């Protein structure tokens, strides 16, 4: 009788093969990504081999393996659809016991580019720190042990969160994965610059802690045995082995629960949640203006919280608007003027206001019968954006100024930020009416096929127009700095920029309103595609 392990391994290979047969584009993308990943792995492996004999090689490899384990832990949360075998609910109807199923899924998990890449990193790490025959014997145990801990960790996390990953909140996590990658890239860049200035010795304090955390402890066991600390090496291997046993047991427990208990999503929800939601809605409505303005603002704010694509755009803009000025300030290369980046990133959210409604925009269109109705609609959308954007841009500006200690420029930078925000709201309203495009609700695309040109014109053309609209305020700032005694009057840019931003916003809304009312059929057609 064929074992479950062999069957699931063949199933994993069949899934990979059949996925590549779906289309030439998918096959080319998979092959290209595989080749690039393997080339990167080969480069990292060579670098780790060259690191052999370096005084801080053990610290580097310990941190590297710890980061690999962290990646294995979080990737199932952000890319749950990347591996169909990560969802154990697909197997609930099969007559399988938990223990053989765990063994089979663990073996199947070792098939793929990810495990191969991890294996290359672990092998390179072992080569970098192994010295002597005893160390290489230890490495024979440490390498598969570290790899199995990584894979079991990913499986346990996926099984523990499988209900979440298949729900709407799980799709929210997947959409936000790009933000995590962006923030992680900034952290890696910051860390690399710090290491370039201070050397690899900066890693030693963190490595001293992580060398006792599995699976990094298995790799450090090789270094310990090579230095003659056999007892320490055995203890570190035992820690990783114990971690593997615990992870497999936790994973098996979640599998048992998933395969024997009903899905909570099929059970009738209690009335308390609906009552709390109604109470929350009434509480939010009480804080907003009455009439159409408050209704549109509430709808826009609920999009931010409930719609995955809108939420992803907001969180990304909020994070990048903070990261750019703050990280530059931390690196000693920042400028207080970079705080305007927050207003710019959030101002982009005013563009394509109707696209986030998709085909539901027809209900909004039914309520617009005149330029006045269109003006109130656009004004309310701008106010909903300002509820978050205005205090956030102020906070980022104050924080950046405090980090740089340049308090004298705070009023000036706030005025420039307010003027930029007003200009982007004005151009965003006009671009929403003139260049609307649809935002697909499924997948990772933010533009429907065939509308990429509209998106480029809308966003980048609007940003250029916003920069031109900010020219008077920028020119006033330059003139004050270049004229004798002008620095004493730069505080006037705060009220001046705020008034200018408000005026240009109102002007932009009034210009966009007649166009919106006149182009409702074209806007509805554009945002309903995809």
Short mmCIF file of C-alpha atoms in Angstrom, two decimals:
data_model
loop_
_atom_site.label_atom_id
_atom_site.label_comp_id
_atom_site.label_asym_id
_atom_site.label_seq_id
_atom_site.Cartn_x
_atom_site.Cartn_y
_atom_site.Cartn_z
CA UNK A 1 0.00 0.00 0.00
CA UNK A 2 1.39 3.39 -0.97
CA UNK A 3 2.09 5.65 2.02
CA UNK A 4 0.40 9.00 2.50
CA UNK A 5 3.80 10.70 2.38
CA UNK A 6 4.54 9.49 -1.13
CA UNK A 7 1.03 10.41 -2.29
CA UNK A 8 1.19 13.97 -0.97
CA UNK A 9 4.67 14.54 -2.35
CA UNK A 10 3.45 13.43 -5.78
CA UNK A 11 0.39 15.64 -5.29
CA UNK A 12 2.64 18.64 -4.60
CA UNK A 13 4.64 17.93 -7.74
CA UNK A 14 1.43 17.55 -9.74
CA UNK A 15 0.14 20.89 -8.44
CA UNK A 16 3.34 22.58 -9.52
CA UNK A 17 3.30 20.90 -12.92
CA UNK A 18 -0.37 21.60 -13.62
CA UNK A 19 0.01 25.19 -12.50
CA UNK A 20 2.75 25.70 -15.07
CA UNK A 21 0.53 24.24 -17.79
CA UNK A 22 -2.19 26.85 -17.29
CA UNK A 23 -0.53 29.52 -19.41
CA UNK A 24 2.76 30.35 -21.04
CA UNK A 25 2.92 33.61 -19.06
CA UNK A 26 2.61 31.83 -15.74
CA UNK A 27 5.20 29.27 -16.79
CA UNK A 28 7.63 32.00 -17.87
CA UNK A 29 7.08 33.93 -14.63
CA UNK A 30 7.68 30.82 -12.51
CA UNK A 31 10.81 29.85 -14.39
CA UNK A 32 12.17 33.39 -14.31
CA UNK A 33 11.48 33.76 -10.58
CA UNK A 34 13.03 30.35 -9.93
CA UNK A 35 16.18 31.18 -11.88
CA UNK A 36 16.55 34.55 -10.16
CA UNK A 37 15.99 32.99 -6.75
CA UNK A 38 18.55 30.29 -7.36
CA UNK A 39 21.07 32.80 -8.69
CA UNK A 40 20.56 34.92 -5.60
CA UNK A 41 20.91 31.84 -3.40
CA UNK A 42 24.13 30.89 -5.19
CA UNK A 43 25.51 34.39 -4.65
CA UNK A 44 24.61 34.29 -0.97
CA UNK A 45 26.12 30.83 -0.63
CA UNK A 46 29.37 32.06 -2.18
CA UNK A 47 29.38 35.09 0.11
CA UNK A 48 28.91 32.91 3.17
CA UNK A 49 31.74 30.64 2.07
CA UNK A 50 34.00 33.67 1.67
CA UNK A 51 32.97 34.76 5.16
CA UNK A 52 34.65 31.67 6.57
CA UNK A 53 37.36 32.64 9.03
CA UNK A 54 35.97 36.13 9.70
CA UNK A 55 35.90 37.15 13.35
CA UNK A 56 32.17 37.87 13.29
CA UNK A 57 31.07 35.09 10.93
CA UNK A 58 29.15 33.32 13.71
CA UNK A 59 27.10 36.44 14.46
CA UNK A 60 26.23 36.90 10.79
CA UNK A 61 25.02 33.34 10.25
CA UNK A 62 23.04 33.25 13.49
CA UNK A 63 21.13 36.39 12.50
CA UNK A 64 20.70 35.14 8.94
CA UNK A 65 19.07 31.86 10.04
CA UNK A 66 16.90 33.73 12.56
CA UNK A 67 15.67 36.03 9.76
CA UNK A 68 14.97 33.00 7.57
CA UNK A 69 12.85 31.50 10.34
CA UNK A 70 11.00 34.80 10.74
CA UNK A 71 10.31 34.82 7.01
CA UNK A 72 8.92 31.30 7.14
CA UNK A 73 6.68 32.33 10.04
CA UNK A 74 5.11 35.41 8.42
CA UNK A 75 4.95 34.44 4.76
CA UNK A 76 1.91 32.13 5.17
CA UNK A 77 0.01 35.09 6.61
CA UNK A 78 0.68 37.34 3.62
CA UNK A 79 0.76 34.79 0.78
CA UNK A 80 -1.72 32.08 1.80
CA UNK A 81 -2.54 31.26 -1.83
CA UNK A 82 1.09 30.68 -2.79
CA UNK A 83 0.95 27.00 -1.78
CA UNK A 84 -2.35 25.13 -2.04
CA UNK A 85 -1.14 22.49 0.39
CA UNK A 86 -0.91 25.11 3.17
CA UNK A 87 -4.69 24.88 3.58
CA UNK A 88 -5.39 21.65 5.52
CA UNK A 89 -9.16 22.16 5.19
CA UNK A 90 -8.83 20.77 1.66
CA UNK A 91 -8.14 17.38 3.26
CA UNK A 92 -10.92 17.26 5.86
CA UNK A 93 -13.06 14.82 3.87
CA UNK A 94 -10.26 12.29 3.45
CA UNK A 95 -9.96 9.33 5.90
CA UNK A 96 -6.54 10.36 7.22
CA UNK A 97 -5.19 10.21 10.75
CA UNK A 98 -3.38 13.24 12.12
CA UNK A 99 0.06 11.70 12.70
CA UNK A 100 0.63 10.24 9.20
CA UNK A 101 -0.91 13.40 7.71
CA UNK A 102 1.61 15.57 9.56
CA UNK A 103 4.50 13.45 8.28
CA UNK A 104 3.16 13.59 4.74
CA UNK A 105 2.56 17.34 4.75
CA UNK A 106 5.99 17.97 6.28
CA UNK A 107 7.63 15.98 3.49
CA UNK A 108 5.54 17.75 0.84
CA UNK A 109 6.56 21.10 2.30
CA UNK A 110 10.18 20.36 1.46
CA UNK A 111 9.34 20.46 -2.27
CA UNK A 112 9.67 23.87 -3.85
CA UNK A 113 11.91 26.86 -4.47
CA UNK A 114 11.52 28.23 -0.94
CA UNK A 115 12.90 25.15 0.85
CA UNK A 116 15.74 24.91 -1.70
CA UNK A 117 16.67 28.55 -1.12
CA UNK A 118 16.57 28.04 2.64
CA UNK A 119 18.72 24.93 2.33
CA UNK A 120 21.35 26.87 0.38
CA UNK A 121 21.42 29.57 3.08
CA UNK A 122 21.73 27.03 5.88
CA UNK A 123 24.47 25.05 4.11
CA UNK A 124 26.41 28.26 3.46
CA UNK A 125 26.00 29.28 7.10
CA UNK A 126 27.35 25.94 8.29
CA UNK A 127 30.35 26.13 5.96
CA UNK A 128 31.14 29.61 7.25
CA UNK A 129 31.49 28.46 10.88
CA UNK A 130 32.45 24.75 10.69
CA UNK A 131 36.03 23.98 11.75
CA UNK A 132 37.16 20.42 12.33
CA UNK A 133 35.71 16.97 11.83
CA UNK A 134 33.43 17.12 14.86
CA UNK A 135 31.88 20.37 13.59
CA UNK A 136 31.09 18.80 10.20
CA UNK A 137 29.53 15.78 11.90
CA UNK A 138 27.39 18.18 13.92
CA UNK A 139 26.48 20.01 10.69
CA UNK A 140 25.03 16.78 9.27
CA UNK A 141 22.43 16.93 12.04
CA UNK A 142 22.10 20.74 12.26
CA UNK A 143 21.29 21.41 8.58
CA UNK A 144 18.18 19.18 8.25
CA UNK A 145 17.12 20.09 11.78
CA UNK A 146 17.16 23.84 11.04
CA UNK A 147 15.33 23.32 7.75
CA UNK A 148 12.63 21.18 9.38
CA UNK A 149 12.13 23.75 12.15
CA UNK A 150 11.56 26.47 9.54
CA UNK A 151 9.07 24.37 7.60
CA UNK A 152 7.24 23.14 10.72
CA UNK A 153 7.00 26.74 11.95
CA UNK A 154 5.35 27.82 8.69
CA UNK A 155 2.94 24.88 8.84
CA UNK A 156 1.99 25.56 12.46
CA UNK A 157 1.34 29.25 11.75
CA UNK A 158 -0.70 28.40 8.65
CA UNK A 159 -2.79 25.78 10.49
CA UNK A 160 -3.38 28.11 13.44
CA UNK A 161 -4.62 30.90 11.16
CA UNK A 162 -6.26 28.97 8.34
CA UNK A 163 -9.74 30.32 9.16
CA UNK A 164 -8.36 33.84 9.15
CA UNK A 165 -6.44 33.33 5.90
CA UNK A 166 -9.57 32.21 4.06
CA UNK A 167 -11.66 35.12 5.35
CA UNK A 168 -11.90 38.76 4.27
CA UNK A 169 -9.43 39.80 6.97
CA UNK A 170 -7.00 37.27 5.58
CA UNK A 171 -7.29 38.90 2.16
CA UNK A 172 -6.60 42.21 3.88
CA UNK A 173 -3.32 40.77 5.17
CA UNK A 174 -2.38 39.60 1.69
CA UNK A 175 -3.06 43.03 0.21
CA UNK A 176 -0.92 44.65 2.92
CA UNK A 177 2.04 42.36 2.18
CA UNK A 178 3.54 44.98 -0.12
CA UNK A 179 3.67 47.40 2.79
CA UNK A 180 5.53 44.88 4.94
CA UNK A 181 8.06 44.37 2.15
CA UNK A 182 8.51 48.14 1.72
CA UNK A 183 9.01 48.72 5.44
CA UNK A 184 11.33 45.71 5.66
CA UNK A 185 13.41 47.04 2.78
CA UNK A 186 13.81 50.37 4.57
CA UNK A 187 14.85 48.59 7.78
CA UNK A 188 17.37 46.46 5.89
CA UNK A 189 18.74 49.55 4.16
CA UNK A 190 19.05 51.36 7.48
CA UNK A 191 20.75 48.37 9.10
CA UNK A 192 23.16 47.96 6.18
CA UNK A 193 24.20 51.60 6.42
CA UNK A 194 24.77 51.27 10.16
CA UNK A 195 26.89 48.15 9.61
CA UNK A 196 28.85 49.89 6.86
CA UNK A 197 29.82 52.62 9.30
CA UNK A 198 30.33 50.58 12.48
CA UNK A 199 31.30 47.11 11.22
CA UNK A 200 29.90 43.62 11.80
CA UNK A 201 30.72 43.84 15.49
CA UNK A 202 27.39 45.64 15.93
CA UNK A 203 25.68 42.27 15.39
CA UNK A 204 27.28 40.54 18.36
CA UNK A 205 24.80 41.64 21.09
CA UNK A 206 21.78 40.45 19.08
CA UNK A 207 23.56 37.26 18.04
CA UNK A 208 24.40 36.44 21.69
CA UNK A 209 20.67 36.22 22.36
CA UNK A 210 19.53 34.57 19.12
CA UNK A 211 22.15 31.82 19.28
CA UNK A 212 19.91 30.20 21.91
CA UNK A 213 16.74 30.57 19.83
CA UNK A 214 15.87 27.73 17.41
CA UNK A 215 16.65 27.18 14.59
CA UNK A 216 19.62 29.56 14.91
CA UNK A 217 20.79 27.50 17.89
CA UNK A 218 21.31 24.49 15.60
CA UNK A 219 23.67 26.48 13.38
CA UNK A 220 25.55 27.96 16.31
CA UNK A 221 25.96 24.43 17.67
CA UNK A 222 28.32 23.78 14.75
CA UNK A 223 30.45 26.76 15.79
CA UNK A 224 30.38 25.71 19.45
CA UNK A 225 31.54 22.17 18.66
CA UNK A 226 34.25 23.51 16.36
CA UNK A 227 35.59 25.58 19.28
CA UNK A 228 35.56 22.57 21.61
CA UNK A 229 32.43 23.51 23.60
CA UNK A 230 30.78 20.12 23.10
CA UNK A 231 28.32 20.48 25.95
CA UNK A 232 27.10 23.85 24.62
CA UNK A 233 26.74 22.40 21.14
CA UNK A 234 24.70 19.44 22.35
CA UNK A 235 22.45 21.77 24.36
CA UNK A 236 21.88 24.03 21.34
CA UNK A 237 21.01 21.05 19.15
CA UNK A 238 18.66 19.79 21.85
CA UNK A 239 16.91 23.18 21.90
CA UNK A 240 16.26 23.02 18.16
CA UNK A 241 15.14 19.40 18.41
CA UNK A 242 12.75 20.27 21.24
CA UNK A 243 11.42 23.20 19.21
CA UNK A 244 10.75 20.87 16.27
CA UNK A 245 8.86 18.45 18.52
CA UNK A 246 6.77 21.27 20.02
CA UNK A 247 5.98 22.80 16.62
CA UNK A 248 4.93 19.46 15.18
CA UNK A 249 2.74 18.80 18.23
CA UNK A 250 1.11 22.25 17.96
CA UNK A 251 0.61 21.74 14.25
CA UNK A 252 -0.95 18.30 14.83
CA UNK A 253 -3.25 19.75 17.47
CA UNK A 254 -4.54 22.43 15.10
CA UNK A 255 -4.95 19.85 12.33
CA UNK A 256 -6.98 17.63 14.65
CA UNK A 257 -9.19 20.56 15.57
CA UNK A 258 -9.67 21.66 11.97
CA UNK A 259 -10.61 18.18 10.80
CA UNK A 260 -13.05 17.41 13.62
CA UNK A 261 -14.72 20.74 14.50
CA UNK A 262 -17.21 22.79 12.44
CA UNK A 263 -16.20 25.96 10.65
CA UNK A 264 -17.24 28.93 12.77
CA UNK A 265 -18.14 30.88 9.65
CA UNK A 266 -21.10 28.53 9.08
CA UNK A 267 -22.53 29.14 12.53
CA UNK A 268 -25.15 31.81 13.09
CA UNK A 269 -23.61 35.00 14.45
CA UNK A 270 -24.95 36.32 17.72
CA UNK A 271 -27.04 39.42 17.77
CA UNK A 272 -24.58 41.17 20.06
CA UNK A 273 -22.11 41.81 17.24
CA UNK A 274 -24.78 43.39 15.05
CA UNK A 275 -25.92 45.54 17.95
CA UNK A 276 -22.37 46.69 18.63
CA UNK A 277 -21.90 47.48 14.95
CA UNK A 278 -25.10 49.55 14.89
CA UNK A 279 -23.94 51.39 17.99
CA UNK A 280 -20.57 52.09 16.38
CA UNK A 281 -22.25 53.37 13.26
CA UNK A 282 -24.47 55.75 15.19
CA UNK A 283 -21.46 56.94 17.20
CA UNK A 284 -19.50 57.72 14.05
CA UNK A 285 -22.48 59.46 12.45
CA UNK A 286 -22.89 61.73 15.47
CA UNK A 287 -19.36 63.08 14.99
CA UNK A 288 -19.95 64.06 11.36
CA UNK A 289 -21.97 66.90 9.80
CA UNK A 290 -25.62 66.33 9.03
CA UNK A 291 -27.01 65.76 5.56
CA UNK A 292 -25.25 64.54 2.46
CA UNK A 293 -21.83 65.77 3.61
CA UNK A 294 -21.85 63.57 6.72
CA UNK A 295 -23.21 60.57 4.82
CA UNK A 296 -20.50 60.76 2.16
CA UNK A 297 -17.79 61.28 4.79
CA UNK A 298 -18.99 58.25 6.74
CA UNK A 299 -19.00 56.13 3.58
CA UNK A 300 -15.47 57.21 2.74
CA UNK A 301 -14.15 56.49 6.22
CA UNK A 302 -15.80 53.06 6.18
CA UNK A 303 -14.08 52.32 2.89
CA UNK A 304 -10.78 52.97 4.65
CA UNK A 305 -11.60 50.43 7.33
CA UNK A 306 -13.47 47.76 5.39
CA UNK A 307 -12.34 47.75 1.75
CA UNK A 308 -9.04 45.83 1.37
CA UNK A 309 -7.74 47.88 -1.56
CA UNK A 310 -8.61 51.22 0.04
CA UNK A 311 -7.15 50.10 3.35
CA UNK A 312 -3.93 48.99 1.66
CA UNK A 313 -3.58 52.34 -0.12
CA UNK A 314 -4.10 54.26 3.11
CA UNK A 315 -1.77 52.17 5.24
CA UNK A 316 0.93 52.27 2.57
CA UNK A 317 0.68 56.04 2.22
CA UNK A 318 0.69 56.54 5.99
CA UNK A 319 3.71 54.29 6.46
CA UNK A 320 5.83 55.62 3.58
CA UNK A 321 4.92 59.20 4.46
CA UNK A 322 6.44 58.57 7.88
CA UNK A 323 9.33 56.32 6.88
CA UNK A 324 10.96 58.65 4.34
CA UNK A 325 11.48 61.70 6.61
CA UNK A 326 12.08 59.74 9.82
CA UNK A 327 14.60 57.27 8.40
CA UNK A 328 16.50 60.03 6.67
CA UNK A 329 16.61 61.91 9.96
CA UNK A 330 17.89 58.80 11.75
CA UNK A 331 20.61 58.36 9.15
CA UNK A 332 21.77 61.95 9.60
CA UNK A 333 21.02 62.86 5.99
CA UNK A 334 17.49 64.19 6.52
CA UNK A 335 15.96 67.57 5.94
CA UNK A 336 12.96 69.04 7.68
CA UNK A 337 11.46 69.72 4.25
CA UNK A 338 11.13 65.95 3.71
CA UNK A 339 8.20 66.10 6.13
CA UNK A 340 6.17 67.40 3.18
CA UNK A 341 6.40 63.84 1.84
CA UNK A 342 3.60 62.85 4.25
CA UNK A 343 1.21 65.43 2.80
CA UNK A 344 2.19 64.39 -0.73
CA UNK A 345 1.65 60.67 -0.15
CA UNK A 346 -1.74 61.20 1.46
CA UNK A 347 -2.76 63.76 -1.13
CA UNK A 348 -2.42 61.08 -3.81
CA UNK A 349 -5.41 59.33 -2.22
CA UNK A 350 -7.67 62.09 -3.56
CA UNK A 351 -7.02 60.88 -7.11
CA UNK A 352 -9.53 58.50 -8.69
CA UNK A 353 -12.12 59.02 -5.97
CA UNK A 354 -14.83 57.31 -7.97
CA UNK A 355 -12.72 54.28 -8.91
CA UNK A 356 -12.86 52.83 -5.39
CA UNK A 357 -16.68 52.65 -5.74
CA UNK A 358 -16.31 50.37 -8.81
CA UNK A 359 -19.67 49.38 -10.28
CA UNK A 360 -21.48 50.59 -7.14
CA UNK A 361 -20.83 54.14 -8.32
CA UNK A 362 -24.17 54.01 -10.12
CA UNK A 363 -25.89 54.49 -6.75
CA UNK A 364 -23.84 57.63 -6.18
CA UNK A 365 -24.51 58.80 -9.73
CA UNK A 366 -28.26 58.52 -9.14
CA UNK A 367 -27.98 61.18 -6.42
CA UNK A 368 -26.13 63.70 -8.59
CA UNK A 369 -28.44 65.80 -10.74
CA UNK A 370 -26.62 69.13 -10.79
CA UNK A 371 -23.15 70.65 -10.39
CA UNK A 372 -24.17 71.58 -6.85
CA UNK A 373 -24.74 67.92 -5.96
CA UNK A 374 -21.38 67.02 -7.51
CA UNK A 375 -19.67 69.79 -5.54
CA UNK A 376 -21.12 68.58 -2.23
CA UNK A 377 -20.08 65.00 -3.07
CA UNK A 378 -16.50 65.99 -3.90
CA UNK A 379 -16.24 68.33 -0.93
CA UNK A 380 -17.39 65.62 1.46
CA UNK A 381 -14.85 63.17 0.03
CA UNK A 382 -12.10 65.76 0.51
CA UNK A 383 -13.22 66.41 4.09
CA UNK A 384 -13.15 62.68 4.87
CA UNK A 385 -9.58 62.57 3.63
CA UNK A 386 -8.64 65.67 5.64
CA UNK A 387 -9.95 64.11 8.86
CA UNK A 388 -6.94 61.77 8.79
CA UNK A 389 -4.51 63.61 6.55
CA UNK A 390 -4.35 66.99 8.25
CA UNK A 391 -3.44 65.82 11.77
CA UNK A 392 -1.14 63.13 10.40
CA UNK A 393 0.84 65.52 8.21
CA UNK A 394 1.15 67.86 11.19
CA UNK A 395 2.36 65.03 13.42
CA UNK A 396 4.99 63.87 10.93
CA UNK A 397 6.24 67.44 10.48
CA UNK A 398 6.55 68.00 14.23
CA UNK A 399 8.28 64.62 14.71
CA UNK A 400 10.78 65.24 11.91
CA UNK A 401 11.51 68.73 13.24
CA UNK A 402 12.06 67.36 16.75
CA UNK A 403 14.45 64.67 15.49
CA UNK A 404 16.50 67.23 13.56
CA UNK A 405 16.20 69.94 16.23
CA UNK A 406 15.30 72.54 13.59
CA UNK A 407 12.34 74.14 15.36
CA UNK A 408 12.80 77.49 13.62
CA UNK A 409 11.60 75.97 10.34
CA UNK A 410 8.51 74.26 11.78
CA UNK A 411 5.98 77.00 10.80
CA UNK A 412 7.46 77.24 7.31
CA UNK A 413 7.35 73.49 6.67
CA UNK A 414 3.81 73.22 8.03
CA UNK A 415 2.72 75.99 5.67
CA UNK A 416 4.36 74.24 2.72
CA UNK A 417 2.71 70.94 3.70
CA UNK A 418 -0.73 72.53 3.92
CA UNK A 419 -0.28 74.25 0.57
CA UNK A 420 0.87 70.98 -1.05
CA UNK A 421 -2.06 69.10 0.45
CA UNK A 422 -4.51 71.71 -0.83
CA UNK A 423 -3.00 71.60 -4.31
CA UNK A 424 -3.23 67.81 -4.43
CA UNK A 425 -6.83 67.84 -3.25
CA UNK A 426 -7.68 70.34 -6.01
CA UNK A 427 -5.93 68.44 -8.79
CA UNK A 428 -7.15 65.10 -7.42
CA UNK A 429 -10.78 66.21 -7.62
CA UNK A 430 -10.34 67.38 -11.19
CA UNK A 431 -8.42 64.24 -12.21
CA UNK A 432 -11.12 62.04 -10.63
CA UNK A 433 -13.68 63.58 -12.98
CA UNK A 434 -11.46 63.75 -16.05
CA UNK A 435 -9.46 60.48 -15.85
CA UNK A 436 -11.46 57.91 -13.84
CA UNK A 437 -10.40 54.25 -13.92
CA UNK A 438 -11.50 51.03 -12.27
CA UNK A 439 -9.75 49.30 -9.36
CA UNK A 440 -10.09 45.48 -9.54
CA UNK A 441 -11.34 44.05 -6.26
CA UNK A 442 -9.57 40.72 -6.66
CA UNK A 443 -5.84 40.11 -6.97
CA UNK A 444 -2.99 42.54 -6.55
CA UNK A 445 -3.65 44.85 -9.50
CA UNK A 446 -4.69 48.43 -8.79
CA UNK A 447 -5.68 49.25 -12.36
CA UNK A 448 -8.03 47.33 -14.66
CA UNK A 449 -6.53 46.00 -17.93
CA UNK A 450 -6.39 48.67 -20.62
CA UNK A 451 -6.59 51.60 -18.19
CA UNK A 452 -2.96 51.90 -17.14
CA UNK A 453 -2.52 54.97 -19.35
CA UNK A 454 -5.43 56.70 -17.62
CA UNK A 455 -3.91 55.95 -14.21
CA UNK A 456 -0.51 57.35 -15.22
CA UNK A 457 -2.03 60.52 -16.64
CA UNK A 458 -4.29 60.98 -13.64
CA UNK A 459 -1.67 60.53 -10.92
CA UNK A 460 1.55 61.82 -12.43
CA UNK A 461 -0.09 64.57 -14.46
CA UNK A 462 -1.94 65.67 -11.35
CA UNK A 463 1.25 65.64 -9.28
CA UNK A 464 2.98 67.89 -11.82
CA UNK A 465 -0.01 70.25 -11.77
CA UNK A 466 0.02 70.25 -7.95
CA UNK A 467 3.70 71.17 -7.94
CA UNK A 468 2.97 74.09 -10.27
CA UNK A 469 0.11 75.22 -8.03
CA UNK A 470 2.48 75.20 -5.04
CA UNK A 471 4.96 77.42 -6.88
CA UNK A 472 3.75 80.71 -5.28
CA UNK A 473 4.26 79.40 -1.75
CA UNK A 474 7.63 77.86 -2.64
CA UNK A 475 8.72 81.10 -4.29
CA UNK A 476 7.69 83.05 -1.18
CA UNK A 477 9.77 80.72 1.01
CA UNK A 478 12.83 81.11 -1.24
CA UNK A 479 12.40 84.90 -1.34
CA UNK A 480 12.23 85.15 2.46
CA UNK A 481 15.37 83.04 2.87
CA UNK A 482 17.37 85.04 0.32
CA UNK A 483 16.27 88.53 1.37
CA UNK A 484 17.92 90.41 4.23
CA UNK A 485 16.03 89.79 7.48
CA UNK A 486 13.56 87.54 5.73
CA UNK A 487 14.21 84.59 8.05
CA UNK A 488 12.43 86.48 10.83
CA UNK A 489 9.21 86.45 8.79
CA UNK A 490 9.14 82.82 7.61
CA UNK A 491 6.48 82.10 10.27
CA UNK A 492 4.03 83.90 7.99
CA UNK A 493 4.24 80.90 5.67
CA UNK A 494 2.15 78.86 8.15
CA UNK A 495 -1.03 80.96 7.95
CA UNK A 496 -0.27 81.86 4.35
CA UNK A 497 0.16 78.24 3.30
CA UNK A 498 -2.95 77.15 5.19
CA UNK A 499 -5.12 79.86 3.60
CA UNK A 500 -3.65 79.23 0.16
CA UNK A 501 -4.20 75.48 0.48
CA UNK A 502 -7.82 75.94 1.53
CA UNK A 503 -8.47 78.44 -1.28
CA UNK A 504 -6.91 76.27 -3.97
CA UNK A 505 -8.86 73.25 -2.70
CA UNK A 506 -12.18 75.07 -2.95
CA UNK A 507 -11.28 76.36 -6.41
CA UNK A 508 -10.38 72.87 -7.58
CA UNK A 509 -13.62 71.41 -6.22
CA UNK A 510 -15.69 74.08 -7.95
CA UNK A 511 -13.90 73.47 -11.25
CA UNK A 512 -14.30 69.69 -10.97
CA UNK A 513 -17.99 69.73 -9.97
CA UNK A 514 -19.50 70.77 -13.35
CA UNK A 515 -17.28 68.30 -15.18
CA UNK A 516 -18.30 65.53 -12.80
CA UNK A 517 -22.00 66.24 -13.27
CA UNK A 518 -21.62 66.37 -17.07
CA UNK A 519 -19.52 63.19 -17.37
CA UNK A 520 -21.45 60.82 -15.07
CA UNK A 521 -22.12 58.21 -17.81
CA UNK A 522 -18.45 58.18 -18.89
CA UNK A 523 -17.27 57.96 -15.27
CA UNK A 524 -19.67 55.09 -14.53
CA UNK A 525 -18.48 53.18 -17.59
CA UNK A 526 -14.80 53.71 -16.72
CA UNK A 527 -15.02 52.67 -13.06
CA UNK A 528 -17.21 49.63 -13.81
CA UNK A 529 -14.58 47.89 -15.96
CA UNK A 530 -12.78 44.91 -14.45
#
